[in-house]
Structures are given as structure tokens and as C-alpha cells.
Coordinates of C-alpha atoms in Angstrom, one line a residue:
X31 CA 0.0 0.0 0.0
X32 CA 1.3 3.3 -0.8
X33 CA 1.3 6.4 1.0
X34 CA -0.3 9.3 -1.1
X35 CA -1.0 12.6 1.3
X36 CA -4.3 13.8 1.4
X37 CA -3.9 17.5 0.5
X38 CA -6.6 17.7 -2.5
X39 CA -9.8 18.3 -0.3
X40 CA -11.7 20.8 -2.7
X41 CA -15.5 20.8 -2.4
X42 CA -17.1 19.0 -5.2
X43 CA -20.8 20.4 -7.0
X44 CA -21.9 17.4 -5.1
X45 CA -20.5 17.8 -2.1
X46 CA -23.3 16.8 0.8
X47 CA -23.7 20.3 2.6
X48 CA -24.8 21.6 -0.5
X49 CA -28.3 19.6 -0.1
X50 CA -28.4 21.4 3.6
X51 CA -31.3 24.0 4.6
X52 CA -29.7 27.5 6.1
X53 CA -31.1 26.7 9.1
X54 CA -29.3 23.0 8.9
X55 CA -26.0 24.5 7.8
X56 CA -26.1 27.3 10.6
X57 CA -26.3 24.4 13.6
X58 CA -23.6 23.1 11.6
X59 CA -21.6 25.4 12.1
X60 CA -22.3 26.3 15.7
X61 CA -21.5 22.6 16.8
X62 CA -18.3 21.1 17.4
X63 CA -17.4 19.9 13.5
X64 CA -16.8 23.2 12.6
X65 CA -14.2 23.7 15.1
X66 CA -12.6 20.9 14.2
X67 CA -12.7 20.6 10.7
X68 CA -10.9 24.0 11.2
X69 CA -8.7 23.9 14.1
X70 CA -7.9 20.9 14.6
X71 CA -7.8 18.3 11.1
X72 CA -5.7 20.9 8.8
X73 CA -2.8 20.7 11.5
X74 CA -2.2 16.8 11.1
X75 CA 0.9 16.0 10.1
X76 CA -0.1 13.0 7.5
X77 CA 3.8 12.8 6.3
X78 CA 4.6 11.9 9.3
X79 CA 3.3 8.7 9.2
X80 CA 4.7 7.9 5.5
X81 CA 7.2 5.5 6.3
X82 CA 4.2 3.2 7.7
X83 CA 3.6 2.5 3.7
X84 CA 5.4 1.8 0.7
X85 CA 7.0 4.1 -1.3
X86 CA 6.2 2.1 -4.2
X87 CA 3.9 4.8 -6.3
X88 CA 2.6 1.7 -8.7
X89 CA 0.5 -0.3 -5.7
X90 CA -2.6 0.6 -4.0
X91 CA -2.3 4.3 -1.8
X92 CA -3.8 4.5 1.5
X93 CA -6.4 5.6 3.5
X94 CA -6.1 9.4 4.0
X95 CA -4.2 9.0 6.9
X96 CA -5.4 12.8 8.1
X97 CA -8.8 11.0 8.4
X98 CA -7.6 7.9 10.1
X99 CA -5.6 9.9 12.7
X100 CA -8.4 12.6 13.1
X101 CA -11.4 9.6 13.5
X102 CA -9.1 7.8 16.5
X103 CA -8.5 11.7 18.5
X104 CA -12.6 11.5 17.8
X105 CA -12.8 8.1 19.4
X106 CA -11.2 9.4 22.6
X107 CA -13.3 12.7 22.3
X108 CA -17.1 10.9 22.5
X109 CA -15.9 7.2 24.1
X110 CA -17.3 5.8 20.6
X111 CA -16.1 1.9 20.1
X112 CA -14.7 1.9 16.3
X113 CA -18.1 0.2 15.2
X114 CA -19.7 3.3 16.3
X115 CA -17.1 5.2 15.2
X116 CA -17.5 3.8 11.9
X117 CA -20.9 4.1 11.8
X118 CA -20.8 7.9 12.7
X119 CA -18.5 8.5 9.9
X120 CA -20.9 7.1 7.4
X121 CA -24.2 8.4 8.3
X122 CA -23.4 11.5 10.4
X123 CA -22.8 14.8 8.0
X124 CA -21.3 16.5 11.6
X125 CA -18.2 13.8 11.5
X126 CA -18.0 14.2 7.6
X127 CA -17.5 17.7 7.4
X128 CA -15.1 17.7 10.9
X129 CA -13.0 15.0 8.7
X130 CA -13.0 17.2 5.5
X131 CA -14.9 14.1 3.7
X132 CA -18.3 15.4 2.8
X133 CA -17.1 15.7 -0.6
X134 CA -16.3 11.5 -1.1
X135 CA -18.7 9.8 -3.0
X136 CA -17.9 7.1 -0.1
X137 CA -16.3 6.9 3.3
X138 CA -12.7 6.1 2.8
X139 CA -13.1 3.6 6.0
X140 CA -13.9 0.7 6.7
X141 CA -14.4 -1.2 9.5
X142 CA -10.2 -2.5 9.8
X143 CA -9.1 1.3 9.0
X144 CA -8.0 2.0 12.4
X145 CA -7.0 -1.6 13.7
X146 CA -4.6 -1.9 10.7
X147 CA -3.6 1.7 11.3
X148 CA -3.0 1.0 14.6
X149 CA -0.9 -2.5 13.8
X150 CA 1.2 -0.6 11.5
X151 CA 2.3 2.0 14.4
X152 CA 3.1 -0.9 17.1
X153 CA 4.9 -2.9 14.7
X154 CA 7.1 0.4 13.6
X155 CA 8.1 1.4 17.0
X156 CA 8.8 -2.3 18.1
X157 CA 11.1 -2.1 15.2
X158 CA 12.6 1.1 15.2
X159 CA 11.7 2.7 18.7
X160 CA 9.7 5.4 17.2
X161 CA 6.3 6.7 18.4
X162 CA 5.0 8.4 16.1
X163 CA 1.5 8.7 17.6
X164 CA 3.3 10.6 20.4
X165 CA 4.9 12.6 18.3
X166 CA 1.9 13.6 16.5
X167 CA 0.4 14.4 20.1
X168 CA 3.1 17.1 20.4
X169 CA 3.1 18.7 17.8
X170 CA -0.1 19.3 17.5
X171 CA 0.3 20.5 21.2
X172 CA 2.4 22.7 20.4
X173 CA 0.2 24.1 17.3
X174 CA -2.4 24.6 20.2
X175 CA -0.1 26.7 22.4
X176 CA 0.7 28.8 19.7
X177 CA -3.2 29.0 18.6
X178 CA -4.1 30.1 22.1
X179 CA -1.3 32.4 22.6
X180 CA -0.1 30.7 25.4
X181 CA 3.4 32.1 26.0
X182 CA 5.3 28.6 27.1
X183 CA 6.8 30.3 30.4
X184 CA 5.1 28.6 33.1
X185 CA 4.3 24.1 33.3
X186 CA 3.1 22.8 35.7
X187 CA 3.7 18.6 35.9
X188 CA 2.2 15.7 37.5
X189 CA 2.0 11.8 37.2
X190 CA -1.3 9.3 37.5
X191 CA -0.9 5.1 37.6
X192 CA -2.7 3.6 34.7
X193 CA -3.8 0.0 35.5
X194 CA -3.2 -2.8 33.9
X195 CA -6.4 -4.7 32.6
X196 CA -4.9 -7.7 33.3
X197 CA -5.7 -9.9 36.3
X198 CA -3.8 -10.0 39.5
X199 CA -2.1 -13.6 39.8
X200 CA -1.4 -14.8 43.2
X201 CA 2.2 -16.8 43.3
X202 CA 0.5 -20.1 42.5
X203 CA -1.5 -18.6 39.7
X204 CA 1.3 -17.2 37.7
X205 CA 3.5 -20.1 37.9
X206 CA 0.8 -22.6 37.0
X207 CA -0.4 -20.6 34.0
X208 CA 3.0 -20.0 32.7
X209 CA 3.8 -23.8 32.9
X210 CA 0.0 -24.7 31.7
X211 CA 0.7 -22.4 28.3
X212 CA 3.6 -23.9 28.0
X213 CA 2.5 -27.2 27.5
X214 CA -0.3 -26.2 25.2
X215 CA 2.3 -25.0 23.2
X216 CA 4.1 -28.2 23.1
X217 CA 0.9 -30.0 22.4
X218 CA -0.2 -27.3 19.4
X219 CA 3.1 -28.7 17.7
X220 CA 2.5 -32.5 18.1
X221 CA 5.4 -33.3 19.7
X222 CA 3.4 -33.9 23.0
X223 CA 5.5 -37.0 23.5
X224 CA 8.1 -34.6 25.2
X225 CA 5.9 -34.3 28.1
X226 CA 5.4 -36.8 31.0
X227 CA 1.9 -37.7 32.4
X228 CA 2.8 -35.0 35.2
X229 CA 3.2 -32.3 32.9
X230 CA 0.1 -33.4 31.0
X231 CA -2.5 -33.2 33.4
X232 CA -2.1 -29.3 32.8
X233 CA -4.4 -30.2 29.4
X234 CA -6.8 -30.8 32.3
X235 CA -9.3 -27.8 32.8
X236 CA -10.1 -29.7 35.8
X237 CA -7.3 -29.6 37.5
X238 CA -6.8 -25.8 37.0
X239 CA -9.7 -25.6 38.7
X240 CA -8.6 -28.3 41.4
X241 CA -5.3 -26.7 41.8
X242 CA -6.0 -23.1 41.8
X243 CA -9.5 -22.7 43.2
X244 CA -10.2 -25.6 46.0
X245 CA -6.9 -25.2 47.4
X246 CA -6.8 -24.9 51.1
X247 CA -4.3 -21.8 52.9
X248 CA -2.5 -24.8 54.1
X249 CA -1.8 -26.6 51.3
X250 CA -0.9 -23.4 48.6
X251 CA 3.2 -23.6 49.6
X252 CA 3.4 -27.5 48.8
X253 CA 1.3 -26.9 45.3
X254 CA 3.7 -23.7 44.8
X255 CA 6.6 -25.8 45.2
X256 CA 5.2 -28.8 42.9
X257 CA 4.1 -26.2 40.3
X258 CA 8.0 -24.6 40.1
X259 CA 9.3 -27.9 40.0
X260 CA 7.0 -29.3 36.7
X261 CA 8.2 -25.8 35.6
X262 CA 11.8 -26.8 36.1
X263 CA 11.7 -30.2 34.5
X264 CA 9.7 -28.6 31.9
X265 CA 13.0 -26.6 30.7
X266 CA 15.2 -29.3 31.3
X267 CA 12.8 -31.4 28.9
X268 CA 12.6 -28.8 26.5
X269 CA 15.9 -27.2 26.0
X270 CA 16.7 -24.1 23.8
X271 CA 15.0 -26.1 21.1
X272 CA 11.6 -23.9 22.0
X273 CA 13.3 -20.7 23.1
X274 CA 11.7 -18.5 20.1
X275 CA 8.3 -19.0 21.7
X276 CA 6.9 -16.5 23.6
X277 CA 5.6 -19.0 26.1
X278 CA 9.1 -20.5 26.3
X279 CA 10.6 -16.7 27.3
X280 CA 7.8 -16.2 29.8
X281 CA 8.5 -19.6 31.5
X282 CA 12.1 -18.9 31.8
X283 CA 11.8 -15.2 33.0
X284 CA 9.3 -16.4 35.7
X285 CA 11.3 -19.5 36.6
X286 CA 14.5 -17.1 37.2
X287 CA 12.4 -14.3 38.8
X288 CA 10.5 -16.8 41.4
X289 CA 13.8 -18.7 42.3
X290 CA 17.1 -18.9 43.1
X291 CA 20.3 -21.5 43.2
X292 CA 21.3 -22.9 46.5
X293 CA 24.1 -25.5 47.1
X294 CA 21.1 -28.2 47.3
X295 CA 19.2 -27.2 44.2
X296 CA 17.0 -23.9 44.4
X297 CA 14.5 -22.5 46.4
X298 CA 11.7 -19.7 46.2
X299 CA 13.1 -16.0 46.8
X300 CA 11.9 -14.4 49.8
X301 CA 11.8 -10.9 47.5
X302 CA 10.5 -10.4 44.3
X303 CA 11.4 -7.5 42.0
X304 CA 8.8 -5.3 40.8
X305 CA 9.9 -5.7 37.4
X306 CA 8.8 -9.1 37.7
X307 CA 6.1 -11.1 35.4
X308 CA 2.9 -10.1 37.2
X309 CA 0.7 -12.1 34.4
X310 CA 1.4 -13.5 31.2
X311 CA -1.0 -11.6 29.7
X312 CA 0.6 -8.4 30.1
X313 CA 4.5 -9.2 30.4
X314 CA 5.5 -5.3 30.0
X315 CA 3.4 -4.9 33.5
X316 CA 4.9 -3.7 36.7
X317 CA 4.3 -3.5 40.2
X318 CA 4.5 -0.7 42.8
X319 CA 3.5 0.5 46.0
X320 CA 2.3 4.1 46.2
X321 CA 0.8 6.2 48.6
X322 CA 0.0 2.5 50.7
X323 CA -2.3 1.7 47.3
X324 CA -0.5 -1.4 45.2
X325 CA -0.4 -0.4 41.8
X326 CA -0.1 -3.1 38.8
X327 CA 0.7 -1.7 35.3
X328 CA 2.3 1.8 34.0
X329 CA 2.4 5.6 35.1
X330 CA 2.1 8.4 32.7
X331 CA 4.0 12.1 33.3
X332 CA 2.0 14.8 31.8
X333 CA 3.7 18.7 31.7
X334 CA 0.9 21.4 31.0
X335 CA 2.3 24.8 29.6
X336 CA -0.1 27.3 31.0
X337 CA -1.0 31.0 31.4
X338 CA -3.7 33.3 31.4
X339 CA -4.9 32.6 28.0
X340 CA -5.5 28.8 28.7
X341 CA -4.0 25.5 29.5
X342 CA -2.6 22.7 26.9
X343 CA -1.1 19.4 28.0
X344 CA 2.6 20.1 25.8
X345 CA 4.4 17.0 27.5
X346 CA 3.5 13.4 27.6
X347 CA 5.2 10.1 28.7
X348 CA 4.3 6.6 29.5
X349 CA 6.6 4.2 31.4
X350 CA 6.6 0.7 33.4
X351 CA 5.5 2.1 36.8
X352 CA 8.5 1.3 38.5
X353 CA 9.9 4.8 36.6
X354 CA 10.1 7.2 39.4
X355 CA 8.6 11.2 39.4
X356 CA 12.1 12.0 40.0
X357 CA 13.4 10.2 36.9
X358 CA 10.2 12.2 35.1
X359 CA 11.5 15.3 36.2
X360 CA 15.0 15.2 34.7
X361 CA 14.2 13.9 31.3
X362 CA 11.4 17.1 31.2
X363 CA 14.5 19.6 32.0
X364 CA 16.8 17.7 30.0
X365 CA 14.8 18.5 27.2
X366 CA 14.3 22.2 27.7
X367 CA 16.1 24.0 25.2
X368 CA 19.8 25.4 26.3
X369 CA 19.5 28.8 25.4
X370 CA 16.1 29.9 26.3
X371 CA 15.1 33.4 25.8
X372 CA 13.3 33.4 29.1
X373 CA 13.4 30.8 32.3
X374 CA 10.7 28.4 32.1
X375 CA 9.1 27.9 35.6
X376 CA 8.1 23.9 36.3
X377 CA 6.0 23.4 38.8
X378 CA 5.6 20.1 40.8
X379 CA 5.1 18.5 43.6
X380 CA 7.8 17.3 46.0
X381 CA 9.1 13.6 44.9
X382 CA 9.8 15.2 41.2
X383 CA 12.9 17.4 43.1
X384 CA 16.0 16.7 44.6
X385 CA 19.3 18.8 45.5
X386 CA 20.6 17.0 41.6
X387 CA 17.8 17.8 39.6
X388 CA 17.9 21.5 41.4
X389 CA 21.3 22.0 40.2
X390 CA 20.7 20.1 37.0
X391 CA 17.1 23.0 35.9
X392 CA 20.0 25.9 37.5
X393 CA 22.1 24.9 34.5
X394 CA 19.4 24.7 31.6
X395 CA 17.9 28.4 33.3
X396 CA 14.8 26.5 34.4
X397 CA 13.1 27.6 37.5
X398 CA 11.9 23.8 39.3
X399 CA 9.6 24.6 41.8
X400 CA 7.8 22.0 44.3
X401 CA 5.3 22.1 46.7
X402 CA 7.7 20.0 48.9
X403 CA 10.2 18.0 50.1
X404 CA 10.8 14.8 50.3
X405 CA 13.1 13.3 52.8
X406 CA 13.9 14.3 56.1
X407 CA 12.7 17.7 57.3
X408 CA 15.7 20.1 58.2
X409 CA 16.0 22.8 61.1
X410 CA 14.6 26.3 60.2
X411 CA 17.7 27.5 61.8
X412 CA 20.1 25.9 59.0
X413 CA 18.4 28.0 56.4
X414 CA 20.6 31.1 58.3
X415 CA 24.0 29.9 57.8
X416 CA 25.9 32.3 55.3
X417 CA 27.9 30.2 52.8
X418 CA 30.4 31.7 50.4
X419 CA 30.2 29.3 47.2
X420 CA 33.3 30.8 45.5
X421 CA 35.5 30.4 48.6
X422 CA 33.4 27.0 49.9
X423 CA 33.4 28.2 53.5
X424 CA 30.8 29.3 55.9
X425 CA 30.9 33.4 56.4
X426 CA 28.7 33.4 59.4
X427 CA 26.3 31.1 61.3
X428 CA 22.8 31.7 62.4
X429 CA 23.7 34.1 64.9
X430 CA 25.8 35.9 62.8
X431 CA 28.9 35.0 64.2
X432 CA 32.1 34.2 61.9
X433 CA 34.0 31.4 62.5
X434 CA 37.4 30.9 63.5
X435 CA 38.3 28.2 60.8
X436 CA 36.4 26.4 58.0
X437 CA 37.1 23.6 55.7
X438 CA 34.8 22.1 53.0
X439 CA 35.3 18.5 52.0
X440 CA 33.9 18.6 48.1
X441 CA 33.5 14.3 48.6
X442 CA 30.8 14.3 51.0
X443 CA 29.6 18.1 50.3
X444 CA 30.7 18.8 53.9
X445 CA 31.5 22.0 55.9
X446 CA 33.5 21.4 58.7
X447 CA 33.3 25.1 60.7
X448 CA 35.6 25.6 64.6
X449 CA 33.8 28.6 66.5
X450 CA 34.7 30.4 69.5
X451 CA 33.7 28.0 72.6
X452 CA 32.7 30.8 74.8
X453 CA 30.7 32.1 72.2
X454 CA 28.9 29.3 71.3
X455 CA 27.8 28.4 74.5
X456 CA 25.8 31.4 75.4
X457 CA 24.2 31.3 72.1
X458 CA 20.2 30.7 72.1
X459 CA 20.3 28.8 68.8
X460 CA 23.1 26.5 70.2
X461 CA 20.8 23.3 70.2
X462 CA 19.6 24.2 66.8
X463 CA 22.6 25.0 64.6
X464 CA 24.3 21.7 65.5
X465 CA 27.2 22.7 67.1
X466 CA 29.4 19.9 68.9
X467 CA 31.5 21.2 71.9
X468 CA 35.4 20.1 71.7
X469 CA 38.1 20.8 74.2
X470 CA 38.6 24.5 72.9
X471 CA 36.3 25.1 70.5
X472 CA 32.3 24.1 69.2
X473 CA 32.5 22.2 66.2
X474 CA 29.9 22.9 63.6
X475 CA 29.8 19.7 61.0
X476 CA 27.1 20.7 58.3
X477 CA 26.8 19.1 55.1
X478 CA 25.5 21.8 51.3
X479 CA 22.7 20.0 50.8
X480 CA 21.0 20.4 54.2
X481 CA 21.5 23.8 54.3
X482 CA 20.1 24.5 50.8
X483 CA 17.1 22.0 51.7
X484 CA 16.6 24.8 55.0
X485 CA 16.7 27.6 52.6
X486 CA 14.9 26.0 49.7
X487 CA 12.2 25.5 52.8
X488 CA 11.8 28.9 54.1
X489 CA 11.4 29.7 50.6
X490 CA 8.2 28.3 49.9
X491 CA 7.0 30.0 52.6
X492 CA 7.2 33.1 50.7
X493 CA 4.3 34.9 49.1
X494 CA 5.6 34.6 46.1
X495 CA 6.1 30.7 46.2
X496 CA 2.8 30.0 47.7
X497 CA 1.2 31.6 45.1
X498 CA 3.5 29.5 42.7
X499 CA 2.0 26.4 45.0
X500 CA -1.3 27.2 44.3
X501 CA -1.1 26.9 40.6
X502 CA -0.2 23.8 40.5
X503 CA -3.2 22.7 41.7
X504 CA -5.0 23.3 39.5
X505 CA -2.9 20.1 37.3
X506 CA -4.0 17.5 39.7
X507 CA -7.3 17.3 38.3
X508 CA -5.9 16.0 34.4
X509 CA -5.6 12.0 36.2
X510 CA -8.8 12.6 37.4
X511 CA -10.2 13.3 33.9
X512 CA -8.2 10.8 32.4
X513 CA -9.7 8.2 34.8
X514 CA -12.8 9.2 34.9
X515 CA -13.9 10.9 31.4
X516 CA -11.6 8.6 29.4
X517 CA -10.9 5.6 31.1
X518 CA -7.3 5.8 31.0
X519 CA -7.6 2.1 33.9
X520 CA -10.1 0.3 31.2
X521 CA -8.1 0.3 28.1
X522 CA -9.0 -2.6 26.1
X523 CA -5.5 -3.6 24.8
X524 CA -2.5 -4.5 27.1
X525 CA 1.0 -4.3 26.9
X526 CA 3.4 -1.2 27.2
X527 CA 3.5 -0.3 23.4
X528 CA 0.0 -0.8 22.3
X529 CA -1.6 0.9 26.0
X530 CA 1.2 3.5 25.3
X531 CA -0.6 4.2 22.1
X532 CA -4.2 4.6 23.4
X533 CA -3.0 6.7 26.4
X534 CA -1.3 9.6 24.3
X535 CA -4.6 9.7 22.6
X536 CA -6.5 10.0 25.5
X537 CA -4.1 13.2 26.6
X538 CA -4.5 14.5 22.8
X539 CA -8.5 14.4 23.4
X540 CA -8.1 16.3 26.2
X541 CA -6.3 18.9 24.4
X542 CA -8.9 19.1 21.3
X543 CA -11.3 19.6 23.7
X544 CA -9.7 22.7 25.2
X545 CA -9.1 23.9 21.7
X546 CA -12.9 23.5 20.9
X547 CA -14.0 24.8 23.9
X548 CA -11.9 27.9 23.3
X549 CA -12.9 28.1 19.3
X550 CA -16.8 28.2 21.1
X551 CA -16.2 30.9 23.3
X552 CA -14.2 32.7 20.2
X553 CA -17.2 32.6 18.3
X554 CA -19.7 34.0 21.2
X555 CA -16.9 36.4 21.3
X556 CA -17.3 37.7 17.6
X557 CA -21.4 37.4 18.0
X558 CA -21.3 39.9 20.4
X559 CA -18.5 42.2 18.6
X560 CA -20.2 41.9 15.6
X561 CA -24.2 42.5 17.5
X562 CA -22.0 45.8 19.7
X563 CA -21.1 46.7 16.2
X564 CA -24.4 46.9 14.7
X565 CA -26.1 48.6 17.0
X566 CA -23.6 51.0 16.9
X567 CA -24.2 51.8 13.2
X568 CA -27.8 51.8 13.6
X569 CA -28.0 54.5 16.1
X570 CA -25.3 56.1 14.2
X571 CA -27.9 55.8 11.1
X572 CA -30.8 56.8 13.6
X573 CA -29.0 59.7 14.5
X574 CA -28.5 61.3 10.9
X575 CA -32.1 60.7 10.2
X576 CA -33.0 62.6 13.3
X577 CA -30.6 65.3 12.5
X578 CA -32.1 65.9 9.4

């Protein structure tokens, strides 16, 4: 299939508007087709997605991929299925003329359009490491900031778990069902003669049943044990002669994952990794403990450039949930250009900063402020000390007293600071500053980082900061929406790649709707200009008819 763009998208003499009453085409063009036939579907980038199709001119081109791309952000928009999807496209004028297609003498879908489409993106990026879709997301996010005239100087960034769809396994459950589709898959090759009667009774739906569901507390560690040890002599009777299978991989990641080599064979680990297999079903899953709520599955990042003129989601990421905020946090400065014309201001909450990733937005002139900290909470006092960063000494303590000697240790970040002893022990603040009495001096043994925690603390106590704080906020509710609205825990597919997929859609849909929702209030906006402008002329009219 070749790849011809979609740029010829003239209305025909029998294009299907034409057939429309004025009072048809005027609800028309107050709805929400209008707004995105013209805001939204002429800033898809359809060569993007070229090298999905040949290049071949001679073979059969391809579904305007404008359409395809502007039908699944559609999807996400209204919750459709793609039957009812489809089925809007070909009977539904409003999805026809948002899709620039009122002039086909057919819909260029059909009901595989956006399953093939969407094959042909998880097999690219499983090949090349390229997400286009996401791509796509951005820069049409990007389009939006610049629609809006949203100026780009202040984000705001948070993070939401995305559940997996797949079923939480107990132990037993995931080490029979790796060793049960495992022997299907010797037994769909006819070579079932590799397998003992042990290993065959896992044919048996029975005993699935028997073995997972009418098993007593008691006896679940001895059928654990016997489950790992069919699994065991299930790669010794196999070999690498099956190591291409899927099943085969799985059976050997759990196997390694659940157990480990002792001098008298093996035994069950007492700590699993939370990169292990949680199902088979969804091997890209991870597990993670958050806020006391056990999370199985992925976590998306999302950055929101915002300002007075609006908000648009202008970052987006998707990652095993074991990725941390902090590990969020330093690929979003990272990619903040080096020679801004103006900070950029990120705003987040606590476990996205650390004394690193400070240091780190300080050097690409980004401004990182959170709502918190995370660690241990520092003295207020500490926040006083007076550090000279050229010289790396301490000029005066909290009290304002300079000390006698000072050495800094750049290894462990470490001030080591000898005060006058007389001094030191009539000072108020003496239990607070951390000063160590010696035979003829107080010792003051302070390391950078606590210091700039203080001071980074008594910062966000300032106006300025709490108002800073405040807007944040207002980014918290975006998981909410994405849970609630579009169903970001319900996704029918599973896996990292393909879920990756159907998330950044679900964060592009939010984004059209902000753009419609602002195209709406543009248009009330011109009504009323245009209605203030009328009545002006009239009693401009009225008052030269009076006058003469």
C-alpha cells in the first residue's frame, strides 16, 4: 500500500452540505465539526506517518491517513467503540464535514481502517523505537499553544498510575499458567510426546480448577513448590529447542524471577522484583506501592504549559511504573532547550525534586519549583547559615557569628566550621545549629545539601512561592479526567506499546477539547463584537435621520 498525502480536499458540485437548509447549515456550524474541521484536522501531520507505507507509487495508496488519525482523537473525544465510530463517519454529515470528507462519493473507511492503522504504528516502533502517535500528540500541542497564545513560560507537571487490565495472579496462579501455556504450546506442535503424564495433566481444565480454586491456605506452599518444580523439568525437557516461543521466554523469566540456586538445588526467593512477570498476559506490566495503594501496570508524566490565555497538556510520557517522578522530572529539563530566551518555571510536587535535579534546571535556566520536600525535614535554623560558594566556607552562622576556621570537603559536600567556645555556649540557637562542643572550640559539622534544603524551605514559605503552589493545583485534576472521562484504567489492549498508544490519545483528546472549547467561546466572542457593532451603526444611522 502506498502512501499518497491527502492534500486535495476541494468541495465537489456534489459535495453533501450543499443539499443542507440554512437553518441546517447554521447548527452546523455552531457545533463542534466546525471547530474541528478548522482547528484541529488541517494541523495533522499525514507525512509523518509515510514511512508506515510503501513508497512504491505503482501499488494501492492509502487511506487518508489525516482522516484515520483525526477519526481515533474523535474516538477518545465521544468514548465511541470503532463500530460506532465507523458508523458515525458514514451516516453522520457533523463527522463528515469535521473529517473534510463530505465531498467523497464514499467513506474512505472501513471497519479494519483503524485496527490496521494502529498495527502498523506498534509494529514500527517495536522495530525502530519510534512513536510516532506521540509525536503527532506534540506537535499538535504545540500548534495549540501557539493558537491560544499561550506564552510557554510557566508548566506545571504531575503523574497518575494507569492500570493494567490484566488480572492480578497470586504466586501459585502465575506459575501454573506460565507452565500450563507452555504445554499447550508443546501440544499445538505435536510433539506432545516430550511431556510426562505430570506435565500433561495441565491439558486438564479440571485440574486448573482443582489446583487453583479448591486449594486450602495450608496446602498453597506445597502446590507452589510442585508447580516450580513441573516448571523446572519442563525446561530441562525442552531445552533451547523452543526458546523463540513467547511461552518458552515467559516460562524462563518467571522460573528465574521466582527462584534462586542454592548448594542443594534452588529455592523460592523471599523478594521479588517489581519488574517481575505479574501475568502473562501483560509481560511489559509492573508492580509498585504508592501512597499505601499497590499499583499493577504503568504511570504516565504529563507537563501542562499554561497562562492566562489557557491551559494545553505540551508533555507526555508513559513508562513501566516502577519509573520514578524523579526520573520524570530530569528527562522534562533535560529537554528544555539550552539557550532559552526566558526561564521556564516547572512546577511540581515534591518527589519530582532533589538537590541533583535543582542543580541540574539551575544549569538549563529552568526555575523547578515544588510544593515540597521529600526526605527528612531540616532545622529552620540551618536556612541562616551564610555560605560563600566561590571560597566554599561558611561566612557566618545563624547568629551571625564568623568562624574561626572552615574547611569544606567537596566528597561528601561537607562543611566542617571551629567557632569560638565561649561564644557558642551562650548562644540561644546553640541546640539548633548543631554545634558539637570540643576541648577548645564548638564544632559545627554541616553538610550543602541540608543547608540549601533549609533555605529552599523557608522559601516556599514566601508569598511569592505560595502563590507558585497554588497553581499547580490546578494540574491535579488531568488523572482525574483521564480516569474518569476517558478511562485511562479500562483500556482494552495491554501491553506497554500498544496501552502506550491509546494513552497519548486520551491526553490528545483532552487537548482538542480545550481547543474547541476555546474556538466556542471565540465565536460567542465575535457574536457579540459583531451584535455591539451593529447597534452602533444603527444609532449612528438613527441619529443622521434625526438630524435631518
Amino acid at each position: 500500500m502506498a502512501f499518497v498525502a491527502n492534500r486535495n480536499q476541494q468541495i465537489s458540485l456534489d459535495d453533501s452540505t450543499f443539499g443542507m437548509s440554512d437553518r441546517e447549515r447554521r447548527f452546523l456550524k455552531k457545533g463542534w465539526s466546525e471547530a474541528f474541521s478548522k482547528h484541529i484536522f488541517p494541523k495533522i501531520n499525514e507525512d509523518r506517518f509515510a514511512v508506515l507505507y510503501s513508497d512504491n507509487p505503482a501499488s494501492r495508496p492509502n487511506t487518508p491517513v489525516n482522516v484515520i488519525v483525526g477519526m481515533l482523537i474523535i474516538k477518545e473525544l465521544f468514548s465511541h467503540t470503532d463500530d460506532d465510530l465507523l458508523e458515525e463517519v458514514l451516516f453522520d454529515v457533523r463527522y463528515q464535514y469535521a473529517l473534510h470528507t463530505t465531498s467523497f462519493a464514499e467513506q474512505p473507511v472501513s471497519d479494519r481502517t483503524l485496527s490496521r492503522f494502529r498495527e502498523r504504528l506498534y509494529a514500527y516502533e517495536q522495530e525502530t523505537g519510534i512513536d510516532l502517535m506521540k509525536d503527532e500528540m506534540v506537535s499538535l500541542a504545540d500548534a495549540f499553544v501557539a493558537m491560544l497564545g499561550i506564552s510557554g513560560q510557566m508548566k506545571r507537571m504531575d503523574s497518575l498510575m494507569v492500570a493494567s487490565s490484566c488480572k492480578k495472579l497470586s504466586r501459585l496462579e502465575l506459575v501454573y499458567r506460565c507452565v500450563r501455556q507452555m504445554v499447550k504450546a508443546i501440544h499445538a506442535t505435536g510433539e506432545t510426546g516430550l511431556l510426562d503424564a505430570r506435565l500433561l495433566k495441565y491439558l486438564d481444565a479440571d485440574d486448573e480448577n482443582e489446583t487453583l480454586y479448591r486449594t486450602r491456605s495450608s496446602e498453597a506452599g506445597s502446590k507452589l513448590i510442585a508447580a516450580l518444580t513441573d516448571a523446572l523439568r519442563l525446561l530441562e525437557l525442552t531445552g533451547d529447542a523452543y526458546a523463540e516461543l513467547s511461552e518458552y521466554q515467559q516460562l524462563r523469566r518467571m522460573v528465574d524471577e521466582q527462584t534462586e540456586a542454592t548448594e542443594d538445588g534452588w529455592q523460592l526467593r523471599d523478594k521479588i522484583s517489581p519488574k517481575s512477570l505479574q501475568n502473562p498476559s501483560d509481560e511489559d506490566a509492573t508492580y509498585r506501592e504508592k501512597a499505601g495503594k499497590k499499583h499493577k501496570g504503568y504511570v504516565g508524566n504529563i507537563v501542562e504549559t499554561c497562562d492566562k490565555n489557557g491551559a494545553i497538556i505540551t508533555g507526555m510520557d508513559y513508562k513501566p511504573n516502577t519509573h520514578s517522578d524523579a526520573a520524570f522530572s530530569r528527562s522534562v529539563i533535560e529537554a528544555e532547550p539550552d539557550c532559552a530566551e526566558q526561564p521556564v518555571t516547572i512546577l511540581a510536587d515534591g518527589a519530582y525534586g532533589s538537590d541533583e535535579l535543582m542543580a541540574l534546571a539551575e544549569q538549563k535556566q529552568v526555575n523547578l519549583v515544588t510544593t515540597a520536600l521529600i526526605g527528612k525535614t531540616p532545622d529552620p535554623v540551618m536556612s541562616d547559615y551564610v555560605i560563600d560558594e566561590n571560597a566554599q566556607t561558611i561566612v557566618q552562622c545563624p547568629a551571625g557569628q564568623a568562624p574561626v576556621s572552615c574547611q569544606y570537603k567537596a566528597t561528601s559536600d561537607s562543611y566542617y566550621a571551629h567557632f569560638n567556645k565561649t561564644t557558642c555556649s551562650r548562644c540561644p540557637l546553640r541546640h539548633h545549629c548543631g554545634v558539637k562542643f570540643q576541648k577548645k572550640t564548638g564544632l559545627v559539622h554541616i553538610s550543602g545539601k541540608t543547608i540549601r534544603r533549609a533555605q529552599y524551605r523557608k522559601l516556599l514559605g514566601e508569598p511569592e512561592y505560595k502563590q507558585l503552589t497554588r497553581l499547580r493545583n490546578a494540574v491535579e485534576g488531568i488523572p482525574s479526567v483521564l480516569r474518569r472521562k476517558y478511562r485511562v484504567d479500562e483500556m482494552p489492549v495491554r501491553g506497554y506499546v500498544r496501552s502506550k498508544l491509546w494513552y497519548f490519545l486520551k491526553v490528545g483528546a483532552i487537548n482538542t477539547r480545550r481547543v474547541l472549547e476555546w474556538a466556542a467561546e471565540q465565536a460567542i466572542l465575535l457574536h457579540l463584537l459583531l451584535s455591539a457593532a451593529n447597534l452602533h451603526f444603527s444609532r449612528l444611522k438613527m441619529a443622521r435621520e434625526a438630524s435631518h
